[in-house]
Coordinates of C-alpha atoms in Angstrom, one line a residue:
M192 CA 0.6 0.2 0.1
E193 CA 1.2 3.3 -0.9
H194 CA 2.2 5.9 1.7
K195 CA 0.3 9.1 2.0
N196 CA 3.3 10.6 2.6
K197 CA 5.7 9.9 -0.1
D198 CA 5.4 12.5 -2.2
L199 CA 6.2 15.3 0.7
T200 CA 9.6 16.3 1.7
V201 CA 11.5 15.9 4.5
V202 CA 14.2 18.2 4.9
V203 CA 16.1 17.0 8.6
G204 CA 18.7 19.6 10.5
M205 CA 21.2 16.5 11.3
S206 CA 24.3 17.2 13.5
G207 CA 25.8 13.6 13.9
G208 CA 24.1 13.3 17.1
V209 CA 21.6 10.5 18.0
D210 CA 18.5 13.4 18.1
S211 CA 18.8 14.1 14.9
S212 CA 19.8 10.0 13.3
V213 CA 15.9 9.6 14.8
A214 CA 14.3 12.5 13.4
A215 CA 14.5 10.9 10.2
L216 CA 14.1 7.7 10.8
L217 CA 10.9 8.2 12.4
L218 CA 10.1 10.0 9.4
K219 CA 12.0 7.7 6.6
Q220 CA 9.9 4.9 8.2
Q221 CA 6.4 7.3 8.4
G222 CA 7.0 7.4 4.3
Y223 CA 8.7 11.1 3.5
N224 CA 11.1 11.6 1.4
V225 CA 14.0 12.2 3.9
V226 CA 16.7 15.0 3.3
G227 CA 19.5 14.7 5.8
V228 CA 21.1 18.3 5.7
F229 CA 24.5 18.7 8.2
M230 CA 24.5 22.9 8.9
K231 CA 28.4 23.7 9.6
N232 CA 28.4 27.3 12.3
W233 CA 31.2 27.6 12.7
E234 CA 34.7 28.0 11.1
E235 CA 37.8 27.3 12.9
R236 CA 40.5 29.7 13.6
P237 CA 43.7 27.6 13.7
E238 CA 45.9 30.9 14.6
L239 CA 43.7 30.7 17.5
K240 CA 44.7 27.1 18.2
Q241 CA 40.5 25.9 18.1
D242 CA 39.8 22.2 17.5
C243 CA 36.1 21.1 17.0
S244 CA 34.1 18.4 16.5
A245 CA 32.4 18.6 13.2
T246 CA 34.9 16.5 11.2
K247 CA 33.3 13.9 12.9
D248 CA 30.2 14.8 12.9
W249 CA 30.0 15.0 9.7
Q250 CA 31.6 11.8 9.7
D251 CA 28.3 10.3 11.8
V252 CA 26.1 12.1 9.5
S253 CA 27.6 10.4 6.4
R254 CA 27.2 7.0 8.3
I255 CA 23.2 7.5 9.3
C256 CA 22.3 8.3 6.2
S257 CA 24.2 6.1 4.4
K258 CA 22.7 3.1 6.6
L259 CA 19.1 5.0 6.6
D260 CA 19.8 6.1 2.8
I261 CA 18.8 9.5 2.0
P262 CA 20.6 11.8 0.3
Y263 CA 22.4 14.4 2.4
Y264 CA 24.4 16.9 1.9
S265 CA 26.4 20.0 4.0
M266 CA 25.1 23.5 3.6
N267 CA 27.4 26.2 5.4
L268 CA 26.0 29.3 7.1
S269 CA 29.2 29.9 8.7
E270 CA 29.3 33.5 7.5
E271 CA 25.9 34.3 8.5
Y272 CA 26.7 32.6 12.2
Y273 CA 29.5 34.8 12.6
Q274 CA 27.1 37.9 11.2
K275 CA 24.0 37.5 13.4
V276 CA 25.3 34.8 16.2
F277 CA 28.4 35.0 17.4
T278 CA 28.8 39.0 17.2
P279 CA 26.3 40.3 18.9
F280 CA 27.0 37.9 21.6
L281 CA 30.2 39.2 21.8
E282 CA 29.6 42.5 21.7
D283 CA 27.0 41.6 25.1
Y284 CA 29.4 39.5 26.4
K285 CA 32.5 42.3 26.2
K286 CA 29.6 44.1 28.5
G287 CA 29.6 42.4 30.8
L288 CA 26.0 40.7 30.0
T289 CA 24.3 37.1 30.2
P290 CA 23.2 36.8 26.1
N291 CA 22.4 33.7 25.4
P292 CA 23.7 32.6 21.9
D293 CA 21.6 29.5 21.9
I294 CA 18.6 31.2 20.9
L295 CA 20.0 33.7 18.8
C296 CA 20.8 30.5 16.3
N297 CA 17.7 28.7 16.8
K298 CA 16.0 32.3 15.2
E299 CA 18.6 34.2 13.3
I300 CA 20.1 30.3 11.7
K301 CA 18.3 26.8 12.1
F302 CA 14.7 28.4 11.8
K303 CA 15.8 30.8 9.4
S304 CA 19.1 30.9 7.6
F305 CA 19.1 26.7 7.4
F306 CA 14.4 26.9 7.4
D307 CA 14.7 29.1 4.0
K308 CA 17.4 27.3 2.0
A309 CA 15.3 24.2 2.6
M310 CA 12.2 25.7 1.8
E311 CA 13.8 27.6 -1.7
L312 CA 15.7 24.2 -2.6
G313 CA 11.7 22.3 -2.7
A314 CA 11.4 20.9 0.6
D315 CA 7.2 20.9 2.2
F316 CA 8.6 20.0 5.7
V317 CA 12.0 21.2 7.4
A318 CA 13.1 18.7 10.6
T319 CA 15.1 18.9 13.6
G320 CA 16.1 16.7 17.4
H321 CA 15.0 19.2 19.3
Y322 CA 12.5 17.9 22.6
C323 CA 9.1 19.9 21.8
D324 CA 6.0 19.0 20.0
I325 CA 3.6 21.3 17.8
E326 CA -0.3 21.0 18.8
E327 CA -2.6 23.0 16.0
N328 CA 0.4 25.4 14.8
Q329 CA 1.8 25.4 18.6
L330 CA 5.1 24.9 20.3
V331 CA 4.1 23.1 23.1
K332 CA 6.6 21.1 25.6
A333 CA 8.3 17.8 24.7
R334 CA 6.6 14.6 27.1
D335 CA 10.1 14.0 28.4
Q336 CA 10.0 17.2 30.7
N337 CA 13.8 16.8 31.2
K338 CA 15.0 17.6 27.6
D339 CA 12.2 19.7 26.9
Q340 CA 13.8 22.6 25.0
T341 CA 11.4 24.9 23.8
Y342 CA 12.7 27.4 26.2
F343 CA 15.4 28.0 23.7
L344 CA 12.7 28.2 20.5
Y345 CA 10.4 30.8 21.7
A346 CA 12.2 33.7 19.4
I347 CA 11.8 31.7 16.0
D348 CA 8.8 32.9 13.7
G349 CA 5.5 31.2 15.3
K350 CA 4.3 31.4 11.1
C351 CA 7.6 28.6 10.7
L352 CA 5.9 26.0 12.7
E353 CA 3.1 25.0 10.0
K354 CA 6.2 23.6 8.0
V355 CA 8.0 22.5 10.4
K356 CA 8.4 19.0 12.2
F357 CA 9.7 17.8 15.7
P358 CA 9.6 13.6 15.6
L359 CA 10.9 13.2 19.2
G360 CA 7.9 15.2 21.0
K361 CA 6.1 12.2 22.2
L362 CA 9.2 10.7 23.7
E363 CA 12.0 10.1 26.0
K364 CA 15.5 10.0 25.9
K365 CA 15.9 7.0 27.0
E366 CA 13.1 5.5 23.8
V367 CA 15.3 7.5 21.7
R368 CA 18.5 5.4 22.1
K369 CA 16.9 2.1 22.2
I370 CA 15.3 3.3 18.7
A371 CA 19.1 4.2 17.6
E372 CA 20.6 1.0 18.8
E373 CA 17.7 -1.4 17.8
N374 CA 17.9 -0.1 14.0
G375 CA 21.8 -0.2 14.1
L376 CA 22.4 3.5 13.9
C377 CA 26.0 4.2 15.0
T378 CA 25.2 7.4 16.9
F379 CA 22.9 5.4 19.7
D380 CA 25.6 5.9 22.5
K381 CA 26.9 9.3 21.6
K382 CA 27.6 11.3 24.5
D383 CA 25.2 14.1 23.7
S384 CA 26.4 18.1 23.3
T385 CA 26.4 20.2 26.2
G386 CA 28.3 23.4 25.2
I387 CA 27.3 26.5 23.9
C388 CA 26.6 26.2 20.2
F389 CA 29.3 27.4 18.8
I390 CA 31.8 25.8 20.2
G391 CA 30.8 22.7 21.8
E392 CA 32.8 20.8 24.9
R393 CA 35.7 23.3 25.0
N394 CA 36.7 25.5 28.1
F395 CA 34.7 28.5 27.3
R396 CA 36.1 31.2 29.5
D397 CA 39.7 29.7 27.6
F398 CA 37.4 30.4 24.0
M399 CA 36.1 33.8 25.1
G400 CA 39.6 34.5 26.1
Q401 CA 40.7 34.1 22.3
Y402 CA 38.0 37.1 21.5
I403 CA 38.0 39.0 24.7
E404 CA 41.0 40.2 26.5
K405 CA 41.4 39.2 30.4
K406 CA 41.5 42.5 32.3
E407 CA 42.5 41.7 35.8
G408 CA 40.3 43.1 38.4
N409 CA 39.2 42.3 42.1
F410 CA 36.5 40.4 43.7
C411 CA 35.9 42.2 46.4
L412 CA 33.2 42.1 49.4
L413 CA 30.4 44.4 49.3
D414 CA 32.3 47.0 52.2
G415 CA 35.1 46.4 49.8
T416 CA 37.6 44.5 50.9
V417 CA 39.2 42.4 48.8
V418 CA 39.2 38.3 49.0
G419 CA 40.7 37.3 45.5
K420 CA 41.7 38.5 41.9
H421 CA 39.1 37.4 38.8
Q422 CA 40.4 37.9 34.5
G423 CA 38.1 40.6 33.6
T424 CA 34.2 41.5 34.6
S425 CA 33.1 39.6 31.1
F426 CA 34.2 36.2 32.4
Y427 CA 32.0 35.9 35.6
T428 CA 27.9 35.8 35.9
L429 CA 25.1 36.5 38.8
G430 CA 25.3 33.3 40.8
Q431 CA 28.1 32.3 39.7
R432 CA 29.2 29.6 42.3
R433 CA 31.8 27.8 40.3
Q434 CA 35.3 28.1 38.4
L435 CA 35.7 31.2 41.2
G436 CA 38.9 30.3 42.0
L437 CA 38.1 31.7 45.6
G438 CA 39.2 29.7 48.8
G439 CA 39.6 29.7 52.0
E440 CA 37.3 28.4 55.1
G441 CA 33.9 29.0 55.1
S442 CA 30.4 28.4 52.4
R443 CA 31.1 28.5 49.3
W444 CA 31.4 31.6 47.1
F445 CA 28.4 33.9 45.2
V446 CA 28.8 36.4 42.6
I447 CA 26.0 39.1 43.4
K448 CA 26.8 42.1 41.8
K449 CA 29.3 43.7 38.7
D450 CA 30.7 46.7 37.9
H451 CA 31.8 46.6 34.8
E452 CA 33.1 50.1 34.4
K453 CA 35.8 49.5 37.1
N454 CA 36.3 45.4 37.0
I455 CA 35.0 45.0 40.2
V456 CA 33.6 41.4 40.9
Y457 CA 31.5 41.7 44.2
V458 CA 31.4 38.5 46.3
T459 CA 28.8 37.1 49.1
R460 CA 28.9 33.5 51.0
E461 CA 25.5 34.0 51.4
E462 CA 23.2 32.3 49.3
N463 CA 20.5 33.6 49.1
H464 CA 21.5 37.4 49.4
P465 CA 18.9 40.3 48.7
L466 CA 20.7 41.1 45.4
L467 CA 20.6 37.3 44.6
L468 CA 16.7 38.0 44.7
S469 CA 14.2 40.1 42.3
E470 CA 10.7 39.9 42.3
T471 CA 10.1 42.0 39.4
I472 CA 11.5 42.1 36.1
V473 CA 11.3 44.3 33.2
V474 CA 12.0 42.7 29.3
N475 CA 12.3 43.9 25.8
E476 CA 13.0 42.6 22.7
L477 CA 10.0 40.6 23.0
S478 CA 9.0 37.8 20.8
W479 CA 5.7 36.2 20.5
L480 CA 4.8 32.8 18.4
H481 CA 1.3 33.7 17.8
G482 CA 0.7 37.3 19.0
E483 CA 1.2 39.3 22.3
P484 CA -1.8 38.4 24.6
K485 CA -5.2 40.6 23.5
K486 CA -6.0 41.7 28.2
F487 CA -2.9 42.5 30.7
P488 CA -2.6 41.9 33.3
Y489 CA -2.0 38.7 32.0
T490 CA -1.2 35.7 34.6
C491 CA 0.6 33.1 32.9
A492 CA 3.8 31.0 33.8
A493 CA 8.0 31.9 33.1
K494 CA 11.3 30.6 33.1
I495 CA 14.5 32.9 33.4
R496 CA 16.7 29.8 32.6
Y497 CA 16.6 25.8 30.8
R498 CA 15.2 22.9 33.5
Q499 CA 13.9 25.5 35.6
A500 CA 10.5 25.2 37.2
D501 CA 7.8 27.2 35.7
Q502 CA 7.3 30.3 37.5
D503 CA 3.6 31.8 38.4
C504 CA 3.5 35.0 37.2
V505 CA 1.7 38.4 36.0
L506 CA 2.7 40.4 33.3
E507 CA 2.2 43.8 32.7
K508 CA 2.5 45.8 29.7
I509 CA 4.4 48.7 30.7
E510 CA 4.9 50.7 27.5
E511 CA 5.2 49.2 23.6
G512 CA 7.6 46.9 23.4
K513 CA 8.8 45.8 27.1
I514 CA 6.5 43.9 30.3
L515 CA 7.3 43.9 34.1
I516 CA 6.4 40.3 35.4
R517 CA 5.7 39.9 38.1
F518 CA 6.6 36.7 40.4
K519 CA 5.1 35.0 43.5
K520 CA 8.1 33.9 44.5
P521 CA 11.2 35.8 43.9
Q522 CA 13.4 34.7 41.5
K523 CA 17.5 33.9 41.9
S524 CA 20.3 34.9 40.3
V525 CA 18.3 37.3 37.6
A526 CA 21.4 38.7 34.4
L527 CA 20.9 41.0 32.4
R528 CA 20.6 39.8 28.6
Q529 CA 19.0 36.5 30.2
S530 CA 16.1 35.5 27.9
V531 CA 12.9 34.7 29.7
V532 CA 9.8 32.6 28.4
F533 CA 6.7 32.7 28.6
Y534 CA 3.8 29.1 29.4
Q535 CA 0.3 28.8 28.9
G536 CA 0.3 25.5 31.1
D537 CA 2.5 23.1 28.1
V538 CA 1.5 26.4 25.2
C539 CA 5.0 28.3 24.8
L540 CA 3.6 31.8 24.0
G541 CA 7.1 33.3 24.0
G542 CA 9.8 35.5 26.0
G543 CA 11.8 38.1 26.3
I544 CA 15.3 39.4 27.4
V545 CA 15.7 41.4 30.5
F546 CA 16.3 45.0 30.7
S547 CA 16.3 45.7 34.4
V548 CA 15.7 43.6 37.1
S549 CA 14.6 45.0 41.0

């Protein structure tokens, strides 16, 4: 019997990992004409002693697509990535802010540049191995709540969801690995990538140190007492407790404030210091997947970081392009330029960028 999907082409963004491998497999099993595309988003710079896993990932994509008997190609989007993702990220980072390049990558590269090129080549759909789902053209959380990635997708153009498929939305991660192993996919036990999208699992501070000059400054208590030396305010974020290089007796240290102009990072041993807690946040650069709420104040949930539990809140529109978020419980370690994502139940509504905290 002919499959109803046999005349529909799906271009799958393949990373060389188990998730995109299984996404391609499932779509082929559903009868689609599947094409695998490896996105090369980063050009290594030998003079900076950079090393990348792209070659190994491309080899894995080749092996997977050959196993599935589907055509595959490489698409070089490194120039678009450098201009639209890395450059703005670097500018914010230099200012001591806390941007999220993975969110910008999804918005500008995977669901813009890559999506548009796939449509121009005649694709009916684009698919990825993201853990999320689409119901009635709305972006919803994945069944595997621990892997749900809607947080990273809030800023994409909601209109493209009509042409996007997320085959892993109703699967647990362990099921994905089992499917891969049962079908002989070489990536079934490949370690998940946990690094920032453009550098992989390299030492982040060392990598960024190739682009930003390290500038020694003081770790200080709020009263000005110097307790150590740091490498520059850009390399630390509010609430950070690891890789500070501060010892001594007592509990661990936390970053509670930064003075970028004076190159001072303020720290405390008080885990719940008032400066780490925020009851209200103002966000701008708003992105709504299907338009902003029709009426404010608007009650919903929000999260200020990936894998954080949903936080009850009320949104108040204070001026065009800016929203005040009142949280039911104070939020910890909110940094400028972080993303805040809004939810109504399992539906991802959109989000914005932290403009100010109080």
